[in-house]
Every structure is written in C-alpha cells, then in structure tokens.
Amino acid sequence: MGLFSKKIKTPTPAQPVREVSDVKKPSTGSVKSVVLIQPLVTEKATATGTYLFRVAPLATKSEIRKAFQAKYGKTPRKVNVVNVMGKVKMRGRVVGKRSNWKKAVVYLAKGETVDLFQ
C-alpha cells in the first residue's frame, strides 16, 4: 500500500554541464527599430525645425537619443518626452478607448537637418 510507505526514488544519471562562452550573442533587433516606432510630420514641427517620433511606451530620453543617433547619424541637442493619453470614443452606444502612447520631441542644433524618409 503506497499510502503509508515511502516511495523509493531511483537516481537519474546526471547530464553533462554545458560550457558557457564569454562571447555575447548578437541581438535580434536593433535599438533604433525598437525605440523609434514612426516619425510624426506636422506643420508646427517642420516650421520650428524639431522632429517628432512615436516611441515605445517604456523608452527613456537616453534610449531615444541613442536610437536617433544610430539611425540618422546626428546627435540631438535636446529630447523631450510626452505621454499622450488615449481619447474615449463612442461607436453607437458602445464606449471605447484609444491606446495611450508616448511622443518624443527631438531638437537638433541650428542648421542641422535630417531626411526622415530615407
């Protein structure tokens, strides 16, 4: 009866330990493709010489700066970040909500320009 007697475990042979190499594997995605989602083109941004981007929700200013520098080859003078709250929308009697997203405003030095759609 197995209820009161202790079951005996049979030892399993140990598997060989794999060696860990010091070489890092290359990442599957680059930083610039993960952080900068899409550029936003507005009249106000083009008039002031700033560049707007929709960025990843968890992206920080330093990550945005590095991604911009990696993709376009220019170092930003300043980066501002805005959390844009999604609007509540009605479709008939059904209430829905658009997603929240993050917007980055990238400032370059005077006279510098970037071709966004290269």
Coordinates of N, CA and C in Angstrom, one line a residue:
M1 N 0.8 -1.2 0.0 CA 0.0 0.0 0.0 C 0.9 1.2 0.0
G2 N 0.7 2.1 -1.0 CA 1.6 3.2 -1.2 C 1.2 4.4 -0.3
L3 N 0.1 4.3 0.4 CA -0.3 5.5 1.2 C 0.6 5.8 2.4
F4 N 1.0 4.7 3.1 CA 1.8 4.9 4.3 C 3.3 4.6 4.1
S5 N 3.6 3.9 3.0 CA 5.0 3.6 2.8 C 5.7 4.6 1.9
K6 N 7.0 4.9 2.2 CA 7.7 5.9 1.4 C 8.1 5.3 0.1
K7 N 7.9 6.1 -1.0 CA 8.3 5.6 -2.3 C 9.8 5.8 -2.5
I8 N 10.5 4.9 -3.1 CA 11.9 5.0 -3.3 C 12.2 5.6 -4.6
K9 N 13.0 6.7 -4.7 CA 13.4 7.3 -5.9 C 14.6 6.7 -6.5
T10 N 14.6 6.4 -7.8 CA 15.8 5.9 -8.4 C 16.6 7.1 -8.9
P11 N 17.9 7.0 -8.7 CA 18.7 8.1 -9.1 C 18.8 8.2 -10.6
T12 N 18.7 9.4 -11.2 CA 18.9 9.5 -12.6 C 20.3 10.0 -13.0
P13 N 20.8 9.5 -14.1 CA 22.2 9.9 -14.4 C 22.3 11.4 -14.7
A14 N 23.3 12.1 -14.2 CA 23.5 13.5 -14.3 C 23.8 13.8 -15.8
Q15 N 23.3 14.9 -16.3 CA 23.6 15.3 -17.7 C 24.8 16.2 -17.6
P16 N 25.6 16.1 -18.7 CA 26.9 16.9 -18.7 C 26.6 18.4 -18.7
V17 N 27.4 19.1 -18.1 CA 27.2 20.6 -17.9 C 27.8 21.2 -19.2
R18 N 27.0 22.1 -19.7 CA 27.4 22.8 -21.0 C 28.4 24.0 -20.6
E19 N 29.3 24.2 -21.4 CA 30.3 25.3 -21.2 C 29.7 26.6 -21.6
V20 N 29.9 27.6 -20.8 CA 29.4 29.0 -21.1 C 30.5 29.8 -21.7
S21 N 30.3 30.3 -22.9 CA 31.4 31.1 -23.5 C 31.2 32.6 -23.2
D22 N 32.3 33.3 -23.3 CA 32.3 34.7 -22.9 C 31.8 35.6 -24.0
V23 N 31.6 35.0 -25.2 CA 31.2 35.8 -26.3 C 29.6 36.0 -26.3
K24 N 29.2 37.3 -26.4 CA 27.8 37.6 -26.4 C 27.2 37.3 -27.7
K25 N 26.0 36.9 -27.7 CA 25.3 36.6 -29.0 C 24.8 38.0 -29.5
P26 N 24.8 38.2 -30.8 CA 24.2 39.4 -31.4 C 22.7 39.5 -31.1
S27 N 22.3 40.7 -30.8 CA 20.9 40.9 -30.6 C 20.1 40.7 -31.8
T28 N 18.8 40.3 -31.7 CA 18.0 40.0 -32.8 C 17.4 41.3 -33.4
G29 N 17.1 42.3 -32.6 CA 16.6 43.6 -33.1 C 17.5 44.7 -32.7
S30 N 17.6 45.7 -33.5 CA 18.5 46.8 -33.2 C 17.7 47.8 -32.3
V31 N 18.5 48.6 -31.6 CA 17.8 49.6 -30.7 C 17.0 50.6 -31.4
K32 N 17.4 51.0 -32.6 CA 16.7 52.0 -33.3 C 15.4 51.5 -33.8
S33 N 15.2 50.2 -34.1 CA 14.0 49.7 -34.6 C 13.0 49.5 -33.5
V34 N 13.5 49.3 -32.3 CA 12.6 49.0 -31.2 C 12.1 50.3 -30.5
V35 N 12.9 51.3 -30.4 CA 12.6 52.5 -29.7 C 11.8 53.5 -30.6
L36 N 12.3 53.8 -31.7 CA 11.6 54.8 -32.6 C 10.6 54.0 -33.5
I37 N 9.3 54.2 -33.2 CA 8.3 53.4 -33.9 C 8.0 54.1 -35.2
Q38 N 7.7 55.4 -35.3 CA 7.4 56.1 -36.5 C 7.5 57.6 -36.3
P39 N 8.0 58.3 -37.4 CA 8.1 59.7 -37.3 C 6.7 60.3 -37.5
L40 N 6.5 61.5 -36.8 CA 5.3 62.2 -36.9 C 5.6 63.5 -37.6
V41 N 4.9 63.8 -38.8 CA 5.2 65.0 -39.5 C 4.1 66.0 -39.3
T42 N 4.3 67.2 -38.8 CA 3.3 68.2 -38.6 C 3.9 69.5 -39.1
E43 N 3.0 70.4 -39.3 CA 3.4 71.8 -39.8 C 4.2 72.5 -38.8
K44 N 3.8 72.4 -37.5 CA 4.4 73.1 -36.4 C 5.9 72.6 -36.2
A45 N 6.0 71.3 -36.3 CA 7.4 70.7 -36.1 C 8.3 71.0 -37.3
T46 N 7.8 71.0 -38.5 CA 8.7 71.4 -39.6 C 9.0 72.9 -39.6
A47 N 8.1 73.7 -39.1 CA 8.4 75.2 -39.0 C 9.4 75.5 -38.0
T48 N 9.4 74.8 -36.9 CA 10.4 75.0 -35.8 C 11.7 74.2 -35.9
G49 N 11.7 73.3 -36.8 CA 13.0 72.5 -37.0 C 13.1 71.4 -36.0
T50 N 12.0 71.0 -35.4 CA 12.1 69.8 -34.5 C 11.6 68.6 -35.2
Y51 N 11.9 67.4 -34.6 CA 11.4 66.2 -35.2 C 10.6 65.4 -34.1
L52 N 9.4 65.0 -34.5 CA 8.6 64.2 -33.6 C 8.6 62.8 -34.0
F53 N 8.5 61.9 -32.9 CA 8.5 60.5 -33.1 C 7.5 59.8 -32.2
R54 N 6.8 58.8 -32.7 CA 6.1 57.9 -31.8 C 7.1 56.9 -31.3
V55 N 7.2 56.8 -30.0 CA 8.3 55.9 -29.4 C 7.6 54.8 -28.5
A56 N 8.5 53.8 -28.2 CA 8.0 52.7 -27.3 C 7.6 53.3 -25.9
P57 N 6.5 52.7 -25.3 CA 6.0 53.3 -24.1 C 7.0 53.3 -22.9
L58 N 7.9 52.4 -22.9 CA 8.9 52.3 -21.8 C 10.2 53.0 -22.2
A59 N 10.3 53.6 -23.3 CA 11.6 54.2 -23.8 C 11.9 55.5 -22.9
T60 N 13.2 55.6 -22.6 CA 13.7 56.8 -21.9 C 14.3 57.8 -22.8
K61 N 14.6 59.0 -22.3 CA 15.2 60.0 -23.1 C 16.6 59.6 -23.6
S62 N 17.4 58.9 -22.8 CA 18.7 58.5 -23.3 C 18.6 57.4 -24.3
E63 N 17.6 56.5 -24.2 CA 17.4 55.4 -25.2 C 17.0 56.1 -26.5
I64 N 16.1 57.1 -26.5 CA 15.7 57.8 -27.7 C 16.8 58.5 -28.3
R65 N 17.7 59.1 -27.5 CA 18.8 59.8 -28.1 C 19.8 58.9 -28.8
K66 N 20.0 57.7 -28.2 CA 20.9 56.7 -28.8 C 20.3 56.2 -30.1
A67 N 19.0 55.9 -30.0 CA 18.4 55.3 -31.2 C 18.4 56.3 -32.4
F68 N 18.1 57.6 -32.1 CA 18.2 58.6 -33.1 C 19.6 58.8 -33.7
Q69 N 20.6 58.8 -32.8 CA 21.9 58.9 -33.3 C 22.3 57.7 -34.1
A70 N 21.9 56.5 -33.8 CA 22.2 55.3 -34.5 C 21.6 55.3 -35.9
K71 N 20.3 55.8 -36.0 CA 19.6 55.7 -37.2 C 19.9 56.8 -38.2
Y72 N 20.1 58.0 -37.6 CA 20.3 59.2 -38.5 C 21.7 59.8 -38.5
G73 N 22.5 59.4 -37.6 CA 23.9 59.8 -37.5 C 24.1 61.2 -37.0
K74 N 23.1 61.8 -36.4 CA 23.2 63.2 -35.8 C 22.9 63.1 -34.3
T75 N 23.7 63.9 -33.5 CA 23.4 63.9 -32.1 C 22.4 64.9 -31.7
P76 N 21.3 64.6 -31.1 CA 20.3 65.6 -30.7 C 20.8 66.5 -29.6
R77 N 20.4 67.8 -29.7 CA 20.7 68.8 -28.7 C 19.9 68.6 -27.4
K78 N 18.6 68.2 -27.6 CA 17.7 68.0 -26.5 C 16.6 67.0 -26.9
V79 N 16.1 66.3 -26.0 CA 15.0 65.3 -26.2 C 13.9 65.6 -25.1
N80 N 12.7 65.8 -25.6 CA 11.6 65.9 -24.6 C 10.6 64.8 -24.9
V81 N 9.9 64.3 -23.8 CA 9.1 63.2 -24.0 C 7.7 63.6 -23.4
V82 N 6.6 63.2 -24.1 CA 5.3 63.5 -23.7 C 4.5 62.2 -23.7
N83 N 3.7 61.9 -22.6 CA 2.8 60.7 -22.6 C 1.5 61.3 -23.1
V84 N 1.0 60.7 -24.2 CA -0.3 61.2 -24.8 C -1.4 60.2 -24.4
M85 N -2.4 60.7 -23.7 CA -3.5 59.8 -23.2 C -4.5 59.6 -24.3
G86 N -4.9 58.3 -24.4 CA -5.9 58.0 -25.5 C -7.2 58.6 -25.2
K87 N -7.9 58.9 -26.3 CA -9.3 59.5 -26.1 C -10.3 58.5 -26.0
V88 N -11.4 58.8 -25.3 CA -12.6 58.0 -25.1 C -13.5 58.3 -26.3
K89 N -13.8 57.2 -27.1 CA -14.6 57.4 -28.3 C -15.9 56.5 -28.2
M90 N -16.9 57.0 -28.8 CA -18.2 56.3 -28.8 C -18.4 55.7 -30.2
R91 N -18.9 54.5 -30.3 CA -19.3 53.9 -31.5 C -20.7 53.4 -31.3
G92 N -21.7 54.2 -31.6 CA -23.1 53.9 -31.2 C -23.2 54.1 -29.7
R93 N -23.7 53.1 -29.0 CA -23.8 53.2 -27.5 C -22.6 52.5 -26.9
V94 N -21.7 52.0 -27.6 CA -20.5 51.3 -27.1 C -19.4 52.3 -26.8
V95 N -18.9 52.3 -25.6 CA -17.8 53.2 -25.3 C -16.5 52.5 -25.4
G96 N -15.6 53.1 -26.1 CA -14.2 52.5 -26.3 C -13.2 53.5 -26.0
K97 N -11.9 53.1 -26.0 CA -10.8 54.0 -25.6 C -9.7 53.7 -26.6
R98 N -9.1 54.8 -27.1 CA -7.9 54.6 -27.9 C -6.7 54.4 -27.0
S99 N -5.7 53.8 -27.5 CA -4.5 53.4 -26.7 C -3.7 54.7 -26.3
N100 N -3.1 54.6 -25.1 CA -2.1 55.6 -24.7 C -0.8 55.4 -25.5
W101 N -0.1 56.5 -25.7 CA 1.2 56.3 -26.4 C 2.1 57.4 -26.0
K102 N 3.4 57.3 -26.4 CA 4.4 58.2 -26.0 C 5.0 58.9 -27.2
K103 N 5.2 60.2 -27.1 CA 5.7 61.0 -28.2 C 7.0 61.6 -27.7
A104 N 8.0 61.6 -28.6 CA 9.3 62.3 -28.3 C 9.5 63.4 -29.3
V105 N 10.0 64.5 -28.7 CA 10.4 65.7 -29.5 C 11.9 65.8 -29.5
V106 N 12.5 65.7 -30.7 CA 14.0 65.7 -30.8 C 14.4 67.1 -31.4
Y107 N 15.3 67.7 -30.7 CA 15.8 69.0 -31.1 C 17.2 68.8 -31.6
L108 N 17.6 69.4 -32.8 CA 18.9 69.3 -33.3 C 19.5 70.7 -33.2
A109 N 20.8 70.8 -33.4 CA 21.5 72.1 -33.4 C 21.0 72.9 -34.6
K110 N 21.1 74.2 -34.6 CA 20.6 75.1 -35.6 C 21.4 74.8 -36.9
G111 N 20.6 74.7 -38.0 CA 21.2 74.4 -39.3 C 21.3 73.0 -39.7
E112 N 21.1 72.1 -38.7 CA 21.2 70.6 -39.0 C 19.8 70.1 -39.4
T113 N 19.8 69.3 -40.4 CA 18.5 68.7 -40.9 C 18.7 67.2 -41.0
V114 N 17.6 66.5 -41.0 CA 17.6 65.0 -41.2 C 16.5 64.6 -42.2
D115 N 16.9 63.7 -43.1 CA 15.9 63.2 -44.0 C 15.2 62.0 -43.3
L116 N 13.9 62.2 -42.9 CA 13.2 61.2 -42.1 C 12.9 60.0 -42.9
F117 N 12.6 60.1 -44.2 CA 12.2 59.0 -45.1 C 13.2 58.6 -46.0
Q118 N 14.4 58.1 -45.5 CA 15.5 57.7 -46.3 C 15.4 56.2 -46.6

